[in-house]
Amino acid sequence: MAAQQTVDNKYVYDFAEGNKDLKDLLGGKGANLAEMTNLGLPVPPGFTITTEACKAYLATGREPDGLADQIEAHLESLERGMGRKLGDPDDPLLVSVRSGAKFSMPGMMETVLNVGLNDRSVIGLSAQAGGNDRFAWDSYRRLIQMFGKTVCEVPGDEFEHAIDEAKRAKGTSNDLDLDADDLRALVDAYKKIFAKHTGREFPQEPREQLDLAIRAVFESWNADRAVVYRRQERIPADLGTAVNVVAMVFGNLGPDSGTGVAFTRDPASGAQGIYGDYLTNAQGEDVVAGIRNTVPLQELERIDKKSYDELLDYMARLEGHYKDLCDIEFTIERGKLWMLQTRVGKRTAAAAFVIAGQLVDEGLIDLDEALHRVNGAQLAQLMFPRFKLDHEFEPVARGIGASPGAAVGKVVFTSARAVELAGEGEAVILVRRETNPDDLNGMIAAKGILTSRGGKTSHAAVVARGMGKTCVSGADELDVNVPAKKFTVAGQTVNEGDIVSIDGTTGKVYLGEVPAMPSEVVRYFEGELDPERTDDPLVRAVHRIMGHADAARRLRVRTNADTGADAARARRFGAEGIGLCRTEHMFLGDRRELVERLILAGTDREREGALAALLPLQRADFIEIFREMDGLPVTVRLIDPPLHEFLPPLEQLAVNVAVAQERGEDVAKEEALLAAVRRMHEENPMLGLRGVRLGLVIPGLFAMQVRAITEAAVEVTRAGGSACPEIMVPLVGAVQELETVRAEAEKIIAEVVGDSGVEVLIGTMIEVPRAALTAGQIAEAAQFFSFGTNDLTQMGWGFSRDDVEGAFFWRYLELGIFGISPFESIDRDGVGRLVRIAAEEGRAARPGLKLGVCGEHGGDPDSVHFFHSVGLDYVSCSPFRVPVARLEAGRAVVETTGSDSR
Ligand code: ADP
Ligand code: MG
Ligand code: MG
């Protein structure tokens, strides 16, 4: 950054001038090439054109003033250093042109190798290589192919086709069997393809090749795929890409040459030791393209011991220097090793934890840094059940891992069939080309969803993630035929009722049942695995890092739990209380009858009778919960949903009445219920008679709940326990609502508590925008606030959650209106601002006001960081999310600004 500001209009940096901290300016690849150069590693010389130059080019459509001169100057110095001129007919210097943004991004132009070759310099190159014609023509045909494809958008398969044709004519499937003459002919064929698609001859002027390639890299920043990828990954659109121009070294000069990739540890498991692939007599892109079989890197020891030992030495130095897993690209040219790229390597979730733990043991990083290097999304991934995979199971197709988990079930093709079979207790996988809102019921009924089209933001993917359901989308090898109730894949036909297994983490699809196993990490949290005894390195690492997160974090983590069983599990997962205990389930099942009596009550006595019958049932529920959460705070929310939700649906009642009348039975009660349902019907129930409004309209309802809570607390405490209830009033928008409820509640509490020593707090949810904006007033009457961010998002955006996710969120995500659903991760700018205002004004009115959050967002990593920054006291989330929230609350503390974990 500093260099960017101090040196005006410096657009080109020699590798010796940069370093790894200049990613913004030099891109990841350029910054790391510079770093390796300065470490004294053998990097072919070259220079980097900055992201600033790219931005200027994109803004004006032409190269900024001075850029051409600077490139010229750096090229000249490169030529001097190498003792060769770019594209010189007798002894050519060749270069590669490589894109490299701050974050690596699919969809951007990749690399053109061998720039500088033309009809004349190809002869010079052959002479340079001691008369190796084959090598020279092979390099030339590669240039035309890569240049055509990436710079001029010539369809790549036409080149593929031509080389396949040449191999067929020769009766071989191996590139190496093509001799110099074959390759010379192939160059002619490639040139024709190039001319056909571009309307011009392949450019012979080396400097023009270079300039066109540089320009193509700039422009690839705005390619459609790159733009979409950035929106989805929330990468800013204005970073631009750098361009690296690097002197070519050749791995395709014969058996003493080759190219490879290497990792300093296993990126899958994190295990120590080197991992990688090597390919003899090849250029870099051959390794990835998989045209020939690579050998394991260890074989290099046998092939070229000197280079192997040297490589190991560099890998150790890089790891020590970056203090992390590095991945590396290298090439050996006639026994001389060259380093072509390094970066901190990508890794699986398990490897992230294991490596962070190892690096602490090795003294390379401290625990704060280890905590910084893992994240809640990875931990969440490790908590899903996994398929037990061995060689028996080969995937038949691979799509996008759209929503994680492992699901096994019978294939169905329609929503209706999914609902039907699930109703019979079958596990089903709903298979569609693409889902649409009509499939919603089927998606709810299914164990997993598999589609042949659509990406991470397709309808199926968005809705499945919202439901926490396993989903693989865009498995395009599947040919789905819904009317015929079958799909075909890899030559096999799968019919309705056949079993498939899908892995929503990897996107893999298997035929038949793949056995699944519970996650070791969950077994550890459940207390089934002793972290001190196990030899599972993952469990040990998770234990250690979680311990550090717990020690570091300021936010407490509570859970949302409505039953003793949930409370107990959450406590094992580390919950420090309940942040949201919903009471509505206490009105369901065989208690519906009492709710009906309450609703139909014609007189005070009838109503009081119904409430009196409900009281002991509720008290028993609370006793169980307080026992499980002994000594920890429990926030109980008074009844929230509209009461008619507890009555049967209108249609069903109408049918009941008609049937009963037909049979001549007594229909008085059915008719009364029907009338009540009609009377209570609301157009917008979410905005209707619910929450505190119910409590103010139905006498005795809240009072009964307050009494049940307090009596339960007193009973548990008198029996030697310690209950800490916090009564929470939902949907308050004005302080007057809360004051009214509170006055009545305090009388009851005072009466019930007596000398038991129980203390009951009264507070409110902040979930209506008006409450957030008048938090200063509301705090006068509230001992705590709990942000109900689901409703706050719903009312803040005016989104009906049940409708919008399936109806149009996919489009909003596609357009980049938001990068992630605001129900998944808090919208910091809007809804988050309401939280911030309410927190600040609430605390100003009542210092020390206890603040928490109880929406889904309490378990979302990014939201947890936000709540930490706002200064809340705790977050509350579903039991399974508790470890994620603990980890992220710790990370929020150690997070240093400016470091990128992407
Ligand atoms: P990507 O980001 O797709 O890996 P790279 O720019 O790293 O693209 O290049 C693609 C391949 O070409 C890699 O294997 C790389 O090692 C190789 N390569 C790039 N520049 C050179 C060079 N100057 N000499 C030899 N090989 C190179
Ligand atoms: Mg590379
Ligand atoms: Mg709510």
PDB file of N, CA and C in Angstrom, residues 142-174:
ATOM      1  N   ARG A 142       1.996 -24.592 -28.868  1.00  0.00           N
ATOM      2  CA  ARG A 142       1.379 -24.251 -27.580  1.00  0.00           C
ATOM      3  C   ARG A 142       1.046 -22.758 -27.524  1.00  0.00           C
ATOM      4  N   LEU A 143       1.957 -21.954 -28.023  1.00  0.00           N
ATOM      5  CA  LEU A 143       1.701 -20.508 -28.019  1.00  0.00           C
ATOM      6  C   LEU A 143       0.434 -20.178 -28.817  1.00  0.00           C
ATOM      7  N   ILE A 144       0.349 -20.714 -30.025  1.00  0.00           N
ATOM      8  CA  ILE A 144      -0.819 -20.375 -30.854  1.00  0.00           C
ATOM      9  C   ILE A 144      -2.102 -20.833 -30.161  1.00  0.00           C
ATOM     10  N   GLN A 145      -2.026 -22.005 -29.573  1.00  0.00           N
ATOM     11  CA  GLN A 145      -3.199 -22.560 -28.889  1.00  0.00           C
ATOM     12  C   GLN A 145      -3.610 -21.681 -27.700  1.00  0.00           C
ATOM     13  N   MET A 146      -2.670 -21.364 -26.827  1.00  0.00           N
ATOM     14  CA  MET A 146      -3.013 -20.581 -25.625  1.00  0.00           C
ATOM     15  C   MET A 146      -3.366 -19.150 -25.974  1.00  0.00           C
ATOM     16  N   PHE A 147      -2.611 -18.588 -26.892  1.00  0.00           N
ATOM     17  CA  PHE A 147      -2.867 -17.215 -27.300  1.00  0.00           C
ATOM     18  C   PHE A 147      -4.242 -17.134 -27.966  1.00  0.00           C
ATOM     19  N   GLY A 148      -4.503 -18.082 -28.858  1.00  0.00           N
ATOM     20  CA  GLY A 148      -5.789 -18.100 -29.559  1.00  0.00           C
ATOM     21  C   GLY A 148      -6.935 -18.202 -28.566  1.00  0.00           C
ATOM     22  N   LYS A 149      -6.789 -19.137 -27.635  1.00  0.00           N
ATOM     23  CA  LYS A 149      -7.885 -19.409 -26.712  1.00  0.00           C
ATOM     24  C   LYS A 149      -8.102 -18.244 -25.737  1.00  0.00           C
ATOM     25  N   THR A 150      -7.058 -17.833 -25.063  1.00  0.00           N
ATOM     26  CA  THR A 150      -7.271 -16.884 -23.972  1.00  0.00           C
ATOM     27  C   THR A 150      -7.252 -15.429 -24.440  1.00  0.00           C
ATOM     28  N   VAL A 151      -6.483 -15.115 -25.459  1.00  0.00           N
ATOM     29  CA  VAL A 151      -6.417 -13.715 -25.876  1.00  0.00           C
ATOM     30  C   VAL A 151      -7.476 -13.403 -26.934  1.00  0.00           C
ATOM     31  N   CYS A 152      -7.718 -14.352 -27.843  1.00  0.00           N
ATOM     32  CA  CYS A 152      -8.605 -14.064 -28.978  1.00  0.00           C
ATOM     33  C   CYS A 152      -9.893 -14.866 -28.975  1.00  0.00           C
ATOM     34  N   GLU A 153     -10.155 -15.585 -27.879  1.00  0.00           N
ATOM     35  CA  GLU A 153     -11.400 -16.328 -27.734  1.00  0.00           C
ATOM     36  C   GLU A 153     -11.679 -17.317 -28.861  1.00  0.00           C
ATOM     37  N   VAL A 154     -10.650 -17.908 -29.410  1.00  0.00           N
ATOM     38  CA  VAL A 154     -10.850 -19.000 -30.372  1.00  0.00           C
ATOM     39  C   VAL A 154     -11.273 -20.235 -29.575  1.00  0.00           C
ATOM     40  N   PRO A 155     -12.346 -20.916 -29.999  1.00  0.00           N
ATOM     41  CA  PRO A 155     -12.808 -22.076 -29.220  1.00  0.00           C
ATOM     42  C   PRO A 155     -11.708 -23.111 -29.041  1.00  0.00           C
ATOM     43  N   GLY A 156     -11.406 -23.437 -27.786  1.00  0.00           N
ATOM     44  CA  GLY A 156     -10.284 -24.314 -27.476  1.00  0.00           C
ATOM     45  C   GLY A 156     -10.427 -25.705 -28.064  1.00  0.00           C
ATOM     46  N   ASP A 157     -11.664 -26.185 -28.196  1.00  0.00           N
ATOM     47  CA  ASP A 157     -11.798 -27.575 -28.643  1.00  0.00           C
ATOM     48  C   ASP A 157     -11.392 -27.747 -30.108  1.00  0.00           C
ATOM     49  N   GLU A 158     -11.350 -26.663 -30.874  1.00  0.00           N
ATOM     50  CA  GLU A 158     -10.889 -26.807 -32.261  1.00  0.00           C
ATOM     51  C   GLU A 158      -9.406 -27.175 -32.282  1.00  0.00           C
ATOM     52  N   PHE A 159      -8.637 -26.571 -31.378  1.00  0.00           N
ATOM     53  CA  PHE A 159      -7.226 -26.939 -31.275  1.00  0.00           C
ATOM     54  C   PHE A 159      -7.097 -28.375 -30.787  1.00  0.00           C
ATOM     55  N   GLU A 160      -7.878 -28.712 -29.762  1.00  0.00           N
ATOM     56  CA  GLU A 160      -7.850 -30.074 -29.219  1.00  0.00           C
ATOM     57  C   GLU A 160      -8.130 -31.077 -30.329  1.00  0.00           C
ATOM     58  N   HIS A 161      -9.130 -30.720 -31.103  1.00  0.00           N
ATOM     59  CA  HIS A 161      -9.543 -31.600 -32.179  1.00  0.00           C
ATOM     60  C   HIS A 161      -8.381 -31.826 -33.152  1.00  0.00           C
ATOM     61  N   ALA A 162      -7.709 -30.740 -33.492  1.00  0.00           N
ATOM     62  CA  ALA A 162      -6.615 -30.831 -34.459  1.00  0.00           C
ATOM     63  C   ALA A 162      -5.470 -31.696 -33.943  1.00  0.00           C
ATOM     64  N   ILE A 163      -5.146 -31.553 -32.660  1.00  0.00           N
ATOM     65  CA  ILE A 163      -4.034 -32.364 -32.140  1.00  0.00           C
ATOM     66  C   ILE A 163      -4.457 -33.833 -32.015  1.00  0.00           C
ATOM     67  N   ASP A 164      -5.709 -34.066 -31.665  1.00  0.00           N
ATOM     68  CA  ASP A 164      -6.214 -35.442 -31.618  1.00  0.00           C
ATOM     69  C   ASP A 164      -6.112 -36.081 -32.999  1.00  0.00           C
ATOM     70  N   GLU A 165      -6.489 -35.279 -33.975  1.00  0.00           N
ATOM     71  CA  GLU A 165      -6.439 -35.732 -35.365  1.00  0.00           C
ATOM     72  C   GLU A 165      -4.996 -36.145 -35.740  1.00  0.00           C
ATOM     73  N   ALA A 166      -4.038 -35.295 -35.361  1.00  0.00           N
ATOM     74  CA  ALA A 166      -2.631 -35.579 -35.671  1.00  0.00           C
ATOM     75  C   ALA A 166      -2.170 -36.867 -34.990  1.00  0.00           C
ATOM     76  N   LYS A 167      -2.626 -37.078 -33.757  1.00  0.00           N
ATOM     77  CA  LYS A 167      -2.233 -38.274 -33.028  1.00  0.00           C
ATOM     78  C   LYS A 167      -2.875 -39.513 -33.655  1.00  0.00           C
ATOM     79  N   ARG A 168      -4.136 -39.341 -34.066  1.00  0.00           N
ATOM     80  CA  ARG A 168      -4.816 -40.471 -34.697  1.00  0.00           C
ATOM     81  C   ARG A 168      -4.063 -40.882 -35.972  1.00  0.00           C
ATOM     82  N   ALA A 169      -3.716 -39.856 -36.771  1.00  0.00           N
ATOM     83  CA  ALA A 169      -3.011 -40.138 -38.030  1.00  0.00           C
ATOM     84  C   ALA A 169      -1.719 -40.907 -37.755  1.00  0.00           C
ATOM     85  N   LYS A 170      -1.126 -40.636 -36.612  1.00  0.00           N
ATOM     86  CA  LYS A 170       0.140 -41.258 -36.242  1.00  0.00           C
ATOM     87  C   LYS A 170      -0.090 -42.584 -35.501  1.00  0.00           C
ATOM     88  N   GLY A 171      -1.337 -42.854 -35.207  1.00  0.00           N
ATOM     89  CA  GLY A 171      -1.658 -44.089 -34.498  1.00  0.00           C
ATOM     90  C   GLY A 171      -1.180 -44.100 -33.061  1.00  0.00           C
ATOM     91  N   THR A 172      -1.276 -42.933 -32.360  1.00  0.00           N
ATOM     92  CA  THR A 172      -0.839 -42.888 -30.967  1.00  0.00           C
ATOM     93  C   THR A 172      -1.812 -42.061 -30.145  1.00  0.00           C
ATOM     94  N   SER A 173      -1.719 -42.204 -28.825  1.00  0.00           N
ATOM     95  CA  SER A 173      -2.534 -41.341 -27.971  1.00  0.00           C
ATOM     96  C   SER A 173      -1.611 -40.479 -27.109  1.00  0.00           C
ATOM     97  N   ASN A 174      -0.329 -40.550 -27.375  1.00  0.00           N
ATOM     98  CA  ASN A 174       0.642 -39.828 -26.551  1.00  0.00           C
ATOM     99  C   ASN A 174       1.269 -38.667 -27.337  1.00  0.00           C
TER     100      ASN A 174
END
